Amino acid sequence: MNTSRSTHATAAPSSFSRRSNRWKYKLWKNSPLLFFFLCFSLFLKSVNTSSSTHANRWKNEVFLSFRGVDTRNGFTDHLSLALRNADINTFVDYQLRRGENIQSELYREIEGSRIAVVIFSKRYAESRWCLRELSKIMRCREDQEGKIVYPIFHDVDPSEVREQSGSFGEAFRKHEERDEDPNEVDQWRKDLKACADLSGRNPKTTADRREGLFIQNVVGDIIAITKTTRIQTSQPTTRLGIWNTLSRLQELATVIFFFNFFSDWSTRITLAF
């Protein structure tokens, strides 16, 4: 009797050990599949995050850069009203809240605007503030995908901006006399030339030089640009929907996998005992 009991006592652990080994083998066998599910889940999450950020990164459609004493109460005011009447979200510096750091806030608005409209006027280059603002705009154009810079040559010729001649040449002579940082001045020159080389508008090319018609043409250009960029940015949104669907399918497959795996595991434990 004692021998029989001893035999059964040693046999049971041996049987359980075999079942345990089979369970461990099953876990090892399915580990690549489990690893794939985890990696795929992380991949989908990263794609969703980046696509969502890309689709929603612009705060404003348009940022207006201008020399206040030249155009604030005239052309710039008329253009901003026309853009808003066309339902184009436009930022002008008078929208800044009091008590904020003006430069840092302006830079944030530049970064958050899809299109930077630079209104060149005779005294634009006299202002270090305007030139630094232009440099920020041009850096954003280099660094931000989809950023558009649209120059307007209000009462200056594009060649004056490009070559820093006329009123722009005089402004730079004054900057050099004030012992400005030569590296910064050199960067201003490069940015002016780069901006002047971009496609924009000049009132001299408008019939009868009528400001109303010129503004209408500018607004038409901006609308065309925003429609084009909206089509481009809608593509990530479409892909986002596809990735969301795939993500849900992946989550469902993961649930089914774990349910089958652990239900089989619980059955084996039950049989063992």
CSV table of C-alpha atoms in Angstrom, one decimal:
chain,number,residue,atom,x,y,z
A,1,MET,CA,0.0,0.0,0.0
A,2,ASN,CA,2.8,2.4,0.9
A,3,THR,CA,4.7,1.5,-2.3
A,4,SER,CA,1.6,2.2,-4.4
A,5,ARG,CA,1.0,5.6,-2.8
A,6,SER,CA,4.6,6.5,-3.3
A,7,THR,CA,4.4,5.6,-7.0
A,8,HIS,CA,1.3,7.7,-7.5
A,9,ALA,CA,2.9,10.6,-5.5
A,10,THR,CA,5.9,10.6,-7.7
A,11,ALA,CA,3.9,10.0,-11.0
A,12,ALA,CA,1.6,13.1,-10.5
A,13,PRO,CA,4.5,15.6,-10.4
A,14,SER,CA,6.0,13.9,-13.4
A,15,SER,CA,2.7,14.3,-15.4
A,16,PHE,CA,2.3,17.9,-14.3
A,17,SER,CA,5.9,18.5,-15.2
A,18,ARG,CA,5.3,17.3,-18.7
A,19,ARG,CA,2.2,19.5,-19.1
A,20,SER,CA,4.2,22.4,-17.7
A,21,ASN,CA,7.0,21.8,-20.3
A,22,ARG,CA,4.4,21.7,-23.0
A,23,TRP,CA,3.0,25.0,-21.8
A,24,LYS,CA,6.5,26.5,-21.8
A,25,TYR,CA,7.0,25.2,-25.3
A,26,LYS,CA,3.8,26.8,-26.4
A,27,LEU,CA,4.8,30.1,-24.9
A,28,TRP,CA,8.2,29.9,-26.6
A,29,LYS,CA,6.6,28.9,-29.9
A,30,ASN,CA,4.2,31.8,-29.9
A,31,SER,CA,6.6,34.4,-28.6
A,32,PRO,CA,7.5,35.6,-32.1
A,33,LEU,CA,3.9,36.2,-32.9
A,34,LEU,CA,3.4,38.0,-29.6
A,35,PHE,CA,6.5,40.1,-30.3
A,36,PHE,CA,5.1,41.0,-33.7
A,37,PHE,CA,1.8,42.2,-32.3
A,38,LEU,CA,3.5,44.4,-29.7
A,39,CYS,CA,5.8,46.0,-32.4
A,40,PHE,CA,3.0,46.5,-34.8
A,41,SER,CA,0.9,48.2,-32.1
A,42,LEU,CA,3.8,50.6,-31.3
A,43,PHE,CA,4.2,51.3,-35.0
A,44,LEU,CA,0.6,52.2,-35.5
A,45,LYS,CA,0.6,54.5,-32.5
A,46,SER,CA,3.6,56.4,-33.8
A,47,VAL,CA,2.0,56.8,-37.2
A,48,ASN,CA,-1.2,58.0,-35.8
A,49,THR,CA,0.6,60.6,-33.6
A,50,SER,CA,2.7,61.9,-36.4
A,51,SER,CA,-0.1,62.1,-38.9
A,52,SER,CA,-2.4,63.9,-36.4
A,53,THR,CA,0.3,66.4,-35.6
A,54,HIS,CA,1.0,67.0,-39.3
A,55,ALA,CA,-2.7,67.6,-40.1
A,56,ASN,CA,-3.3,70.0,-37.2
A,57,ARG,CA,-0.1,72.0,-36.9
A,58,TRP,CA,-1.2,75.4,-38.4
A,59,LYS,CA,-2.8,77.9,-36.0
A,60,ASN,CA,-3.2,80.6,-38.7
A,61,GLU,CA,-3.6,80.6,-42.5
A,62,VAL,CA,-1.7,83.9,-42.9
A,63,PHE,CA,0.9,86.0,-41.0
A,64,LEU,CA,1.4,89.6,-42.2
A,65,SER,CA,4.9,91.1,-41.9
A,66,PHE,CA,5.0,94.8,-42.6
A,67,ARG,CA,6.5,98.2,-41.6
A,68,GLY,CA,3.9,99.8,-39.4
A,69,VAL,CA,4.7,103.4,-40.2
A,70,ASP,CA,4.4,102.7,-44.0
A,71,THR,CA,1.3,100.5,-44.3
A,72,ARG,CA,-0.4,99.7,-41.0
A,73,ASN,CA,-3.4,102.1,-41.4
A,74,GLY,CA,-3.6,101.8,-45.2
A,75,PHE,CA,-2.7,98.8,-47.4
A,76,THR,CA,-2.0,96.3,-44.6
A,77,ASP,CA,-5.4,97.1,-42.9
A,78,HIS,CA,-7.3,96.8,-46.2
A,79,LEU,CA,-5.5,93.5,-47.0
A,80,SER,CA,-6.2,92.0,-43.6
A,81,LEU,CA,-9.9,92.9,-43.8
A,82,ALA,CA,-10.2,91.4,-47.3
A,83,LEU,CA,-8.5,88.2,-46.2
A,84,ARG,CA,-10.8,87.9,-43.2
A,85,ASN,CA,-13.9,88.6,-45.4
A,86,ALA,CA,-12.7,85.6,-47.5
A,87,ASP,CA,-12.7,83.5,-44.3
A,88,ILE,CA,-8.9,83.3,-44.2
A,89,ASN,CA,-7.6,83.3,-40.6
A,90,THR,CA,-5.0,86.1,-40.6
A,91,PHE,CA,-2.7,87.3,-37.9
A,92,VAL,CA,-1.7,90.9,-37.5
A,93,ASP,CA,0.6,92.1,-34.7
A,94,TYR,CA,-2.1,94.3,-33.0
A,95,GLN,CA,-3.8,91.0,-32.0
A,96,LEU,CA,-1.0,90.4,-29.4
A,97,ARG,CA,-2.2,90.5,-25.8
A,98,ARG,CA,-0.7,93.1,-23.5
A,99,GLY,CA,1.9,91.9,-21.0
A,100,GLU,CA,3.3,89.3,-23.4
A,101,ASN,CA,6.9,89.1,-24.7
A,102,ILE,CA,6.3,90.6,-28.1
A,103,GLN,CA,9.2,89.0,-30.0
A,104,SER,CA,8.7,85.5,-28.7
A,105,GLU,CA,5.0,85.7,-29.2
A,106,LEU,CA,5.5,87.0,-32.8
A,107,TYR,CA,7.9,84.1,-33.5
A,108,ARG,CA,5.3,81.6,-32.2
A,109,GLU,CA,2.7,83.1,-34.5
A,110,ILE,CA,5.1,82.9,-37.5
A,111,GLU,CA,5.8,79.3,-36.7
A,112,GLY,CA,2.1,78.6,-36.5
A,113,SER,CA,1.1,80.3,-39.7
A,114,ARG,CA,0.9,78.4,-43.0
A,115,ILE,CA,1.6,81.4,-45.2
A,116,ALA,CA,3.8,84.4,-44.3
A,117,VAL,CA,2.9,87.5,-46.4
A,118,VAL,CA,5.8,89.9,-46.4
A,119,ILE,CA,4.8,93.5,-47.4
A,120,PHE,CA,7.9,95.3,-48.5
A,121,SER,CA,7.7,99.1,-48.4
A,122,LYS,CA,10.3,101.9,-48.6
A,123,ARG,CA,11.2,101.9,-44.9
A,124,TYR,CA,10.9,98.2,-44.3
A,125,ALA,CA,14.7,97.7,-44.2
A,126,GLU,CA,15.2,100.6,-41.8
A,127,SER,CA,13.6,98.4,-39.0
A,128,ARG,CA,15.8,95.9,-37.3
A,129,TRP,CA,12.6,94.4,-35.9
A,130,CYS,CA,11.2,93.8,-39.5
A,131,LEU,CA,14.5,92.4,-40.7
A,132,ARG,CA,14.7,90.0,-37.7
A,133,GLU,CA,11.1,89.0,-38.3
A,134,LEU,CA,12.0,88.3,-42.0
A,135,SER,CA,14.9,86.2,-41.0
A,136,LYS,CA,12.7,84.1,-38.7
A,137,ILE,CA,10.2,83.7,-41.5
A,138,MET,CA,12.9,82.5,-43.9
A,139,ARG,CA,14.3,80.0,-41.3
A,140,CYS,CA,10.8,78.6,-40.8
A,141,ARG,CA,10.5,78.2,-44.6
A,142,GLU,CA,13.6,76.1,-44.6
A,143,ASP,CA,12.7,74.1,-41.5
A,144,GLN,CA,8.9,73.7,-41.8
A,145,GLU,CA,7.4,71.5,-44.5
A,146,GLY,CA,4.6,73.3,-46.3
A,147,LYS,CA,5.5,76.8,-45.2
A,148,ILE,CA,4.8,79.4,-47.9
A,149,VAL,CA,6.4,82.8,-48.1
A,150,TYR,CA,4.6,85.3,-50.3
A,151,PRO,CA,6.3,88.7,-51.0
A,152,ILE,CA,4.4,91.9,-51.9
A,153,PHE,CA,6.4,94.8,-53.3
A,154,HIS,CA,4.1,97.6,-52.1
A,155,ASP,CA,5.9,100.7,-53.2
A,156,VAL,CA,9.3,99.4,-54.0
A,157,ASP,CA,10.7,97.5,-57.0
A,158,PRO,CA,11.7,93.8,-56.5
A,159,SER,CA,15.2,94.7,-57.7
A,160,GLU,CA,15.6,97.2,-54.8
A,161,VAL,CA,14.9,94.4,-52.3
A,162,ARG,CA,17.0,91.8,-54.1
A,163,GLU,CA,20.0,94.0,-54.6
A,164,GLN,CA,19.5,96.3,-51.5
A,165,SER,CA,19.5,99.4,-53.7
A,166,GLY,CA,17.5,102.6,-53.5
A,167,SER,CA,15.8,103.0,-50.1
A,168,PHE,CA,17.0,99.5,-49.1
A,169,GLY,CA,20.6,100.4,-49.9
A,170,GLU,CA,20.3,103.6,-47.8
A,171,ALA,CA,18.8,101.6,-44.9
A,172,PHE,CA,21.7,99.2,-44.9
A,173,ARG,CA,24.3,102.0,-44.9
A,174,LYS,CA,22.7,103.3,-41.7
A,175,HIS,CA,22.8,99.8,-40.2
A,176,GLU,CA,26.5,99.5,-40.9
A,177,GLU,CA,27.1,103.0,-39.5
A,178,ARG,CA,25.5,101.9,-36.2
A,179,ASP,CA,28.0,99.1,-35.8
A,180,GLU,CA,25.3,96.4,-36.1
A,181,ASP,CA,26.5,92.8,-35.9
A,182,PRO,CA,28.1,92.2,-39.4
A,183,ASN,CA,27.0,88.6,-39.4
A,184,GLU,CA,23.4,89.5,-38.7
A,185,VAL,CA,23.5,92.3,-41.3
A,186,ASP,CA,24.9,89.8,-43.9
A,187,GLN,CA,22.1,87.4,-43.0
A,188,TRP,CA,19.5,90.1,-43.5
A,189,ARG,CA,20.9,90.8,-47.0
A,190,LYS,CA,20.7,87.1,-47.9
A,191,ASP,CA,17.2,86.8,-46.6
A,192,LEU,CA,16.0,89.9,-48.5
A,193,LYS,CA,17.5,88.5,-51.7
A,194,ALA,CA,16.0,85.0,-51.1
A,195,CYS,CA,12.5,86.4,-50.4
A,196,ALA,CA,12.6,88.8,-53.4
A,197,ASP,CA,13.4,85.8,-55.6
A,198,LEU,CA,10.1,84.2,-54.6
A,199,SER,CA,6.9,84.5,-56.6
A,200,GLY,CA,4.7,87.4,-55.3
A,201,ARG,CA,2.8,90.5,-56.4
A,202,ASN,CA,3.8,94.0,-57.5
A,203,PRO,CA,1.1,96.7,-57.7
A,204,LYS,CA,2.8,98.2,-60.8
A,205,THR,CA,1.8,95.1,-62.7
A,206,THR,CA,-1.9,95.7,-61.9
A,207,ALA,CA,-4.1,97.5,-64.3
A,208,ASP,CA,-4.2,101.3,-63.5
A,209,ARG,CA,-2.4,100.3,-60.2
A,210,ARG,CA,-5.8,100.2,-58.4
A,211,GLU,CA,-5.3,99.0,-54.9
A,212,GLY,CA,-8.7,97.4,-54.6
A,213,LEU,CA,-8.0,95.2,-57.7
A,214,PHE,CA,-4.5,94.5,-56.5
A,215,ILE,CA,-5.8,93.3,-53.1
A,216,GLN,CA,-8.4,91.2,-54.8
A,217,ASN,CA,-5.7,89.5,-56.8
A,218,VAL,CA,-3.6,88.9,-53.7
A,219,VAL,CA,-6.6,87.3,-51.9
A,220,GLY,CA,-7.2,85.1,-54.9
A,221,ASP,CA,-3.6,83.9,-54.8
A,222,ILE,CA,-3.9,83.2,-51.1
A,223,ILE,CA,-7.1,81.2,-51.6
A,224,ALA,CA,-5.5,79.2,-54.3
A,225,ILE,CA,-2.5,78.4,-52.1
A,226,THR,CA,-4.6,77.4,-49.1
A,227,LYS,CA,-6.7,75.1,-51.3
A,228,THR,CA,-3.6,73.4,-52.6
A,229,THR,CA,-2.1,72.9,-49.2
A,230,ARG,CA,-5.4,71.7,-47.8
A,231,ILE,CA,-5.5,69.0,-50.4
A,232,GLN,CA,-2.0,68.0,-49.5
A,233,THR,CA,-2.6,68.0,-45.7
A,234,SER,CA,-5.9,66.1,-46.2
A,235,GLN,CA,-3.9,63.1,-47.4
A,236,PRO,CA,-2.3,62.4,-44.0
A,237,THR,CA,-5.8,62.8,-42.5
A,238,THR,CA,-7.1,60.1,-45.0
A,239,ARG,CA,-4.1,57.9,-44.1
A,240,LEU,CA,-4.9,58.5,-40.4
A,241,GLY,CA,-8.3,57.0,-40.9
A,242,ILE,CA,-6.8,53.9,-42.6
A,243,TRP,CA,-4.3,53.5,-39.8
A,244,ASN,CA,-7.0,53.8,-37.2
A,245,THR,CA,-8.9,51.0,-38.8
A,246,LEU,CA,-5.8,48.8,-39.0
A,247,SER,CA,-5.1,49.7,-35.4
A,248,ARG,CA,-8.5,48.5,-34.3
A,249,LEU,CA,-8.1,45.3,-36.3
A,250,GLN,CA,-4.7,44.7,-34.7
A,251,GLU,CA,-6.2,45.2,-31.2
A,252,LEU,CA,-9.0,42.8,-32.0
A,253,ALA,CA,-6.5,40.2,-33.3
A,254,THR,CA,-4.4,40.7,-30.1
A,255,VAL,CA,-7.4,40.1,-27.9
A,256,ILE,CA,-8.3,36.9,-29.8
A,257,PHE,CA,-4.7,35.7,-29.6
A,258,PHE,CA,-4.5,36.2,-25.8
A,259,PHE,CA,-7.9,34.7,-25.3
A,260,ASN,CA,-7.0,31.5,-27.1
A,261,PHE,CA,-3.6,31.3,-25.6
A,262,PHE,CA,-4.7,31.8,-21.9
A,263,SER,CA,-7.9,29.8,-22.3
A,264,ASP,CA,-5.7,26.9,-23.4
A,265,TRP,CA,-3.3,27.5,-20.6
A,266,SER,CA,-6.1,27.6,-18.0
A,267,THR,CA,-7.5,24.3,-19.4
A,268,ARG,CA,-4.1,22.7,-19.0
A,269,ILE,CA,-3.8,23.9,-15.4
A,270,THR,CA,-7.2,22.5,-14.6
A,271,LEU,CA,-6.3,19.1,-16.1
A,272,ALA,CA,-3.0,19.1,-14.1
A,273,PHE,CA,-4.9,19.4,-10.9
